[in-house]
């Protein structure tokens, strides 16, 4: 039996320790341990034109079409800048999850094979931390325009 056609209940909801920004409605969910740079990466993406969905914790809501990310209502409408405070940021109510950045793992390949992670029955592209000066810019362009697949 092929499990790639998993039926997802409309009631699939969970809170994840993460930060999410939206690029043209595409949600970039940033995960990783405390202090790994989730908010820092999100601020870099916001400086490029992304909108903040939620910082520190995000609500994921799955249905048959995909996963929507929202800010839990008890969180402030801003982003934490360590040593400064909670900053106002351009906000959006939600985004459709399009990719995950896991800052808890390091990417070592220059041109890695595309990896995915299954969340609530949906395969979502995942990228791992890569010490590249243009990492935020690369993620922004990926979310906006995609990747070349026919090399």
mmCIF file with all atom_site columns, C-alpha atoms in Angstrom:
data_model
loop_
_atom_site.group_PDB
_atom_site.id
_atom_site.type_symbol
_atom_site.label_atom_id
_atom_site.label_alt_id
_atom_site.label_comp_id
_atom_site.label_asym_id
_atom_site.label_entity_id
_atom_site.label_seq_id
_atom_site.pdbx_PDB_ins_code
_atom_site.Cartn_x
_atom_site.Cartn_y
_atom_site.Cartn_z
_atom_site.occupancy
_atom_site.B_iso_or_equiv
_atom_site.pdbx_formal_charge
_atom_site.auth_seq_id
_atom_site.auth_comp_id
_atom_site.auth_asym_id
_atom_site.auth_atom_id
_atom_site.pdbx_PDB_model_num
ATOM 1   C CA . UNK A 1 1   ? 0.000  0.000  0.000   1.00 0.00 ? 1   UNK A CA 1
ATOM 2   C CA . UNK A 1 2   ? 1.412  3.384  -1.024  1.00 0.00 ? 2   UNK A CA 1
ATOM 3   C CA . UNK A 1 3   ? 1.405  5.826  1.895   1.00 0.00 ? 3   UNK A CA 1
ATOM 4   C CA . UNK A 1 4   ? 2.180  8.937  -0.150  1.00 0.00 ? 4   UNK A CA 1
ATOM 5   C CA . UNK A 1 5   ? -1.545 9.561  -0.563  1.00 0.00 ? 5   UNK A CA 1
ATOM 6   C CA . UNK A 1 6   ? -2.174 9.936  3.144   1.00 0.00 ? 6   UNK A CA 1
ATOM 7   C CA . UNK A 1 7   ? -5.533 11.471 4.011   1.00 0.00 ? 7   UNK A CA 1
ATOM 8   C CA . UNK A 1 8   ? -5.056 14.437 6.334   1.00 0.00 ? 8   UNK A CA 1
ATOM 9   C CA . UNK A 1 9   ? -7.778 15.277 8.808   1.00 0.00 ? 9   UNK A CA 1
ATOM 10  C CA . UNK A 1 10  ? -9.019 18.870 8.748   1.00 0.00 ? 10  UNK A CA 1
ATOM 11  C CA . UNK A 1 11  ? -8.421 18.955 12.506  1.00 0.00 ? 11  UNK A CA 1
ATOM 12  C CA . UNK A 1 12  ? -4.611 18.448 12.237  1.00 0.00 ? 12  UNK A CA 1
ATOM 13  C CA . UNK A 1 13  ? -3.184 21.288 14.347  1.00 0.00 ? 13  UNK A CA 1
ATOM 14  C CA . UNK A 1 14  ? 0.013  21.639 16.312  1.00 0.00 ? 14  UNK A CA 1
ATOM 15  C CA . UNK A 1 15  ? 2.234  24.335 17.774  1.00 0.00 ? 15  UNK A CA 1
ATOM 16  C CA . UNK A 1 16  ? 5.924  24.158 16.852  1.00 0.00 ? 16  UNK A CA 1
ATOM 17  C CA . UNK A 1 17  ? 8.870  25.967 18.412  1.00 0.00 ? 17  UNK A CA 1
ATOM 18  C CA . UNK A 1 18  ? 9.740  27.930 15.261  1.00 0.00 ? 18  UNK A CA 1
ATOM 19  C CA . UNK A 1 19  ? 9.653  31.238 13.436  1.00 0.00 ? 19  UNK A CA 1
ATOM 20  C CA . UNK A 1 20  ? 7.841  31.752 10.139  1.00 0.00 ? 20  UNK A CA 1
ATOM 21  C CA . UNK A 1 21  ? 8.000  34.397 7.446   1.00 0.00 ? 21  UNK A CA 1
ATOM 22  C CA . UNK A 1 22  ? 6.037  34.674 4.210   1.00 0.00 ? 22  UNK A CA 1
ATOM 23  C CA . UNK A 1 23  ? 7.454  35.449 0.782   1.00 0.00 ? 23  UNK A CA 1
ATOM 24  C CA . UNK A 1 24  ? 4.581  36.081 -1.646  1.00 0.00 ? 24  UNK A CA 1
ATOM 25  C CA . UNK A 1 25  ? 2.360  33.830 0.489   1.00 0.00 ? 25  UNK A CA 1
ATOM 26  C CA . UNK A 1 26  ? 4.950  31.025 0.680   1.00 0.00 ? 26  UNK A CA 1
ATOM 27  C CA . UNK A 1 27  ? 5.754  30.221 4.302   1.00 0.00 ? 27  UNK A CA 1
ATOM 28  C CA . UNK A 1 28  ? 9.362  29.650 5.322   1.00 0.00 ? 28  UNK A CA 1
ATOM 29  C CA . UNK A 1 29  ? 9.288  27.817 8.662   1.00 0.00 ? 29  UNK A CA 1
ATOM 30  C CA . UNK A 1 30  ? 12.592 28.198 10.527  1.00 0.00 ? 30  UNK A CA 1
ATOM 31  C CA . UNK A 1 31  ? 13.286 25.559 13.182  1.00 0.00 ? 31  UNK A CA 1
ATOM 32  C CA . UNK A 1 32  ? 16.237 24.762 15.418  1.00 0.00 ? 32  UNK A CA 1
ATOM 33  C CA . UNK A 1 33  ? 17.425 24.847 19.002  1.00 0.00 ? 33  UNK A CA 1
ATOM 34  C CA . UNK A 1 34  ? 17.140 27.957 21.155  1.00 0.00 ? 34  UNK A CA 1
ATOM 35  C CA . UNK A 1 35  ? 19.837 30.428 20.170  1.00 0.00 ? 35  UNK A CA 1
ATOM 36  C CA . UNK A 1 36  ? 20.453 28.861 16.740  1.00 0.00 ? 36  UNK A CA 1
ATOM 37  C CA . UNK A 1 37  ? 19.491 32.029 14.870  1.00 0.00 ? 37  UNK A CA 1
ATOM 38  C CA . UNK A 1 38  ? 15.821 31.529 13.932  1.00 0.00 ? 38  UNK A CA 1
ATOM 39  C CA . UNK A 1 39  ? 14.840 35.135 14.589  1.00 0.00 ? 39  UNK A CA 1
ATOM 40  C CA . UNK A 1 40  ? 18.079 36.444 13.080  1.00 0.00 ? 40  UNK A CA 1
ATOM 41  C CA . UNK A 1 41  ? 17.447 34.595 9.810   1.00 0.00 ? 41  UNK A CA 1
ATOM 42  C CA . UNK A 1 42  ? 13.817 35.760 9.849   1.00 0.00 ? 42  UNK A CA 1
ATOM 43  C CA . UNK A 1 43  ? 14.944 39.398 10.269  1.00 0.00 ? 43  UNK A CA 1
ATOM 44  C CA . UNK A 1 44  ? 17.285 39.021 7.288   1.00 0.00 ? 44  UNK A CA 1
ATOM 45  C CA . UNK A 1 45  ? 14.385 37.675 5.225   1.00 0.00 ? 45  UNK A CA 1
ATOM 46  C CA . UNK A 1 46  ? 12.121 40.506 6.431   1.00 0.00 ? 46  UNK A CA 1
ATOM 47  C CA . UNK A 1 47  ? 14.792 43.020 5.389   1.00 0.00 ? 47  UNK A CA 1
ATOM 48  C CA . UNK A 1 48  ? 14.553 41.492 1.888   1.00 0.00 ? 48  UNK A CA 1
ATOM 49  C CA . UNK A 1 49  ? 10.766 41.967 1.797   1.00 0.00 ? 49  UNK A CA 1
ATOM 50  C CA . UNK A 1 50  ? 9.276  38.977 3.627   1.00 0.00 ? 50  UNK A CA 1
ATOM 51  C CA . UNK A 1 51  ? 6.427  39.378 6.129   1.00 0.00 ? 51  UNK A CA 1
ATOM 52  C CA . UNK A 1 52  ? 6.497  37.908 9.637   1.00 0.00 ? 52  UNK A CA 1
ATOM 53  C CA . UNK A 1 53  ? 3.890  35.258 10.401  1.00 0.00 ? 53  UNK A CA 1
ATOM 54  C CA . UNK A 1 54  ? 5.069  34.365 13.923  1.00 0.00 ? 54  UNK A CA 1
ATOM 55  C CA . UNK A 1 55  ? 8.186  34.339 16.065  1.00 0.00 ? 55  UNK A CA 1
ATOM 56  C CA . UNK A 1 56  ? 9.160  31.710 18.644  1.00 0.00 ? 56  UNK A CA 1
ATOM 57  C CA . UNK A 1 57  ? 6.087  29.513 18.188  1.00 0.00 ? 57  UNK A CA 1
ATOM 58  C CA . UNK A 1 58  ? 3.872  28.888 15.185  1.00 0.00 ? 58  UNK A CA 1
ATOM 59  C CA . UNK A 1 59  ? 0.537  27.146 14.762  1.00 0.00 ? 59  UNK A CA 1
ATOM 60  C CA . UNK A 1 60  ? 0.495  24.617 11.905  1.00 0.00 ? 60  UNK A CA 1
ATOM 61  C CA . UNK A 1 61  ? -2.919 23.684 10.519  1.00 0.00 ? 61  UNK A CA 1
ATOM 62  C CA . UNK A 1 62  ? -3.027 20.787 8.067   1.00 0.00 ? 62  UNK A CA 1
ATOM 63  C CA . UNK A 1 63  ? -5.714 19.883 5.590   1.00 0.00 ? 63  UNK A CA 1
ATOM 64  C CA . UNK A 1 64  ? -5.895 17.941 2.333   1.00 0.00 ? 64  UNK A CA 1
ATOM 65  C CA . UNK A 1 65  ? -4.421 20.874 0.360   1.00 0.00 ? 65  UNK A CA 1
ATOM 66  C CA . UNK A 1 66  ? -1.375 21.521 2.537   1.00 0.00 ? 66  UNK A CA 1
ATOM 67  C CA . UNK A 1 67  ? -0.319 23.248 5.745   1.00 0.00 ? 67  UNK A CA 1
ATOM 68  C CA . UNK A 1 68  ? -1.166 26.780 6.809   1.00 0.00 ? 68  UNK A CA 1
ATOM 69  C CA . UNK A 1 69  ? 1.051  28.526 9.358   1.00 0.00 ? 69  UNK A CA 1
ATOM 70  C CA . UNK A 1 70  ? -0.368 31.143 11.756  1.00 0.00 ? 70  UNK A CA 1
ATOM 71  C CA . UNK A 1 71  ? 0.819  33.092 14.789  1.00 0.00 ? 71  UNK A CA 1
ATOM 72  C CA . UNK A 1 72  ? -0.758 31.757 17.985  1.00 0.00 ? 72  UNK A CA 1
ATOM 73  C CA . UNK A 1 73  ? -3.000 34.514 19.371  1.00 0.00 ? 73  UNK A CA 1
ATOM 74  C CA . UNK A 1 74  ? -1.138 34.762 22.695  1.00 0.00 ? 74  UNK A CA 1
ATOM 75  C CA . UNK A 1 75  ? 2.169  35.790 21.059  1.00 0.00 ? 75  UNK A CA 1
ATOM 76  C CA . UNK A 1 76  ? 3.209  39.417 20.497  1.00 0.00 ? 76  UNK A CA 1
ATOM 77  C CA . UNK A 1 77  ? 2.935  40.872 16.997  1.00 0.00 ? 77  UNK A CA 1
ATOM 78  C CA . UNK A 1 78  ? 6.658  41.331 16.559  1.00 0.00 ? 78  UNK A CA 1
ATOM 79  C CA . UNK A 1 79  ? 10.022 39.623 16.486  1.00 0.00 ? 79  UNK A CA 1
ATOM 80  C CA . UNK A 1 80  ? 12.600 39.225 19.258  1.00 0.00 ? 80  UNK A CA 1
ATOM 81  C CA . UNK A 1 81  ? 15.930 40.936 18.736  1.00 0.00 ? 81  UNK A CA 1
ATOM 82  C CA . UNK A 1 82  ? 18.202 39.766 21.538  1.00 0.00 ? 82  UNK A CA 1
ATOM 83  C CA . UNK A 1 83  ? 19.687 42.678 23.420  1.00 0.00 ? 83  UNK A CA 1
ATOM 84  C CA . UNK A 1 84  ? 17.124 45.103 21.944  1.00 0.00 ? 84  UNK A CA 1
ATOM 85  C CA . UNK A 1 85  ? 13.591 43.823 22.580  1.00 0.00 ? 85  UNK A CA 1
ATOM 86  C CA . UNK A 1 86  ? 10.507 42.898 20.588  1.00 0.00 ? 86  UNK A CA 1
ATOM 87  C CA . UNK A 1 87  ? 10.603 44.755 17.274  1.00 0.00 ? 87  UNK A CA 1
ATOM 88  C CA . UNK A 1 88  ? 7.621  45.701 15.165  1.00 0.00 ? 88  UNK A CA 1
ATOM 89  C CA . UNK A 1 89  ? 7.746  43.997 11.788  1.00 0.00 ? 89  UNK A CA 1
ATOM 90  C CA . UNK A 1 90  ? 5.564  43.818 8.695   1.00 0.00 ? 90  UNK A CA 1
ATOM 91  C CA . UNK A 1 91  ? 3.086  41.060 9.523   1.00 0.00 ? 91  UNK A CA 1
ATOM 92  C CA . UNK A 1 92  ? 0.728  38.739 7.700   1.00 0.00 ? 92  UNK A CA 1
ATOM 93  C CA . UNK A 1 93  ? -1.959 36.574 9.278   1.00 0.00 ? 93  UNK A CA 1
ATOM 94  C CA . UNK A 1 94  ? -0.869 33.290 7.693   1.00 0.00 ? 94  UNK A CA 1
ATOM 95  C CA . UNK A 1 95  ? 1.099  31.594 4.930   1.00 0.00 ? 95  UNK A CA 1
ATOM 96  C CA . UNK A 1 96  ? 0.960  28.272 3.122   1.00 0.00 ? 96  UNK A CA 1
ATOM 97  C CA . UNK A 1 97  ? 4.001  26.258 4.256   1.00 0.00 ? 97  UNK A CA 1
ATOM 98  C CA . UNK A 1 98  ? 6.405  25.980 1.331   1.00 0.00 ? 98  UNK A CA 1
ATOM 99  C CA . UNK A 1 99  ? 9.775  25.156 2.885   1.00 0.00 ? 99  UNK A CA 1
ATOM 100 C CA . UNK A 1 100 ? 11.503 24.460 6.166   1.00 0.00 ? 100 UNK A CA 1
ATOM 101 C CA . UNK A 1 101 ? 14.923 25.650 7.256   1.00 0.00 ? 101 UNK A CA 1
ATOM 102 C CA . UNK A 1 102 ? 16.442 23.487 10.009  1.00 0.00 ? 102 UNK A CA 1
ATOM 103 C CA . UNK A 1 103 ? 19.196 25.436 11.774  1.00 0.00 ? 103 UNK A CA 1
ATOM 104 C CA . UNK A 1 104 ? 19.900 22.449 14.015  1.00 0.00 ? 104 UNK A CA 1
ATOM 105 C CA . UNK A 1 105 ? 21.607 20.574 11.185  1.00 0.00 ? 105 UNK A CA 1
ATOM 106 C CA . UNK A 1 106 ? 24.469 21.649 8.917   1.00 0.00 ? 106 UNK A CA 1
ATOM 107 C CA . UNK A 1 107 ? 24.566 21.233 5.160   1.00 0.00 ? 107 UNK A CA 1
ATOM 108 C CA . UNK A 1 108 ? 27.973 20.187 3.864   1.00 0.00 ? 108 UNK A CA 1
ATOM 109 C CA . UNK A 1 109 ? 27.273 19.692 0.160   1.00 0.00 ? 109 UNK A CA 1
ATOM 110 C CA . UNK A 1 110 ? 27.684 22.560 -2.290  1.00 0.00 ? 110 UNK A CA 1
ATOM 111 C CA . UNK A 1 111 ? 24.724 21.411 -4.440  1.00 0.00 ? 111 UNK A CA 1
ATOM 112 C CA . UNK A 1 112 ? 22.797 18.958 -2.252  1.00 0.00 ? 112 UNK A CA 1
ATOM 113 C CA . UNK A 1 113 ? 19.996 16.690 -3.390  1.00 0.00 ? 113 UNK A CA 1
ATOM 114 C CA . UNK A 1 114 ? 16.655 18.234 -2.449  1.00 0.00 ? 114 UNK A CA 1
ATOM 115 C CA . UNK A 1 115 ? 15.473 16.797 0.884   1.00 0.00 ? 115 UNK A CA 1
ATOM 116 C CA . UNK A 1 116 ? 11.917 16.779 2.197   1.00 0.00 ? 116 UNK A CA 1
ATOM 117 C CA . UNK A 1 117 ? 10.315 16.231 5.567   1.00 0.00 ? 117 UNK A CA 1
ATOM 118 C CA . UNK A 1 118 ? 6.809  14.836 6.005   1.00 0.00 ? 118 UNK A CA 1
ATOM 119 C CA . UNK A 1 119 ? 4.546  16.937 8.182   1.00 0.00 ? 119 UNK A CA 1
ATOM 120 C CA . UNK A 1 120 ? 0.874  16.067 8.580   1.00 0.00 ? 120 UNK A CA 1
ATOM 121 C CA . UNK A 1 121 ? 1.038  13.893 5.474   1.00 0.00 ? 121 UNK A CA 1
ATOM 122 C CA . UNK A 1 122 ? 2.689  16.522 3.247   1.00 0.00 ? 122 UNK A CA 1
ATOM 123 C CA . UNK A 1 123 ? 6.260  16.395 1.942   1.00 0.00 ? 123 UNK A CA 1
ATOM 124 C CA . UNK A 1 124 ? 7.848  19.816 2.482   1.00 0.00 ? 124 UNK A CA 1
ATOM 125 C CA . UNK A 1 125 ? 11.272 20.806 1.081   1.00 0.00 ? 125 UNK A CA 1
ATOM 126 C CA . UNK A 1 126 ? 13.843 21.216 3.860   1.00 0.00 ? 126 UNK A CA 1
ATOM 127 C CA . UNK A 1 127 ? 17.156 23.057 3.860   1.00 0.00 ? 127 UNK A CA 1
ATOM 128 C CA . UNK A 1 128 ? 19.846 22.806 6.497   1.00 0.00 ? 128 UNK A CA 1
ATOM 129 C CA . UNK A 1 129 ? 22.016 25.600 7.868   1.00 0.00 ? 129 UNK A CA 1
ATOM 130 C CA . UNK A 1 130 ? 24.723 26.541 5.410   1.00 0.00 ? 130 UNK A CA 1
ATOM 131 C CA . UNK A 1 131 ? 27.320 29.121 6.318   1.00 0.00 ? 131 UNK A CA 1
ATOM 132 C CA . UNK A 1 132 ? 26.859 31.175 3.174   1.00 0.00 ? 132 UNK A CA 1
ATOM 133 C CA . UNK A 1 133 ? 26.838 34.965 3.192   1.00 0.00 ? 133 UNK A CA 1
ATOM 134 C CA . UNK A 1 134 ? 23.822 34.875 0.873   1.00 0.00 ? 134 UNK A CA 1
ATOM 135 C CA . UNK A 1 135 ? 21.880 32.100 2.698   1.00 0.00 ? 135 UNK A CA 1
ATOM 136 C CA . UNK A 1 136 ? 18.892 34.369 3.458   1.00 0.00 ? 136 UNK A CA 1
ATOM 137 C CA . UNK A 1 137 ? 18.891 35.738 -0.075  1.00 0.00 ? 137 UNK A CA 1
ATOM 138 C CA . UNK A 1 138 ? 19.041 32.204 -1.508  1.00 0.00 ? 138 UNK A CA 1
ATOM 139 C CA . UNK A 1 139 ? 16.049 31.120 0.598   1.00 0.00 ? 139 UNK A CA 1
ATOM 140 C CA . UNK A 1 140 ? 14.104 34.235 -0.427  1.00 0.00 ? 140 UNK A CA 1
ATOM 141 C CA . UNK A 1 141 ? 14.733 33.564 -4.129  1.00 0.00 ? 141 UNK A CA 1
ATOM 142 C CA . UNK A 1 142 ? 13.837 29.855 -3.704  1.00 0.00 ? 142 UNK A CA 1
ATOM 143 C CA . UNK A 1 143 ? 10.521 30.768 -2.032  1.00 0.00 ? 143 UNK A CA 1
ATOM 144 C CA . UNK A 1 144 ? 9.726  33.325 -4.714  1.00 0.00 ? 144 UNK A CA 1
ATOM 145 C CA . UNK A 1 145 ? 10.908 31.597 -7.876  1.00 0.00 ? 145 UNK A CA 1
ATOM 146 C CA . UNK A 1 146 ? 11.743 27.944 -7.129  1.00 0.00 ? 146 UNK A CA 1
ATOM 147 C CA . UNK A 1 147 ? 14.754 25.904 -8.165  1.00 0.00 ? 147 UNK A CA 1
ATOM 148 C CA . UNK A 1 148 ? 16.169 24.774 -11.516 1.00 0.00 ? 148 UNK A CA 1
ATOM 149 C CA . UNK A 1 149 ? 15.430 21.059 -11.782 1.00 0.00 ? 149 UNK A CA 1
ATOM 150 C CA . UNK A 1 150 ? 16.557 20.260 -15.328 1.00 0.00 ? 150 UNK A CA 1
ATOM 151 C CA . UNK A 1 151 ? 20.344 20.514 -15.134 1.00 0.00 ? 151 UNK A CA 1
#
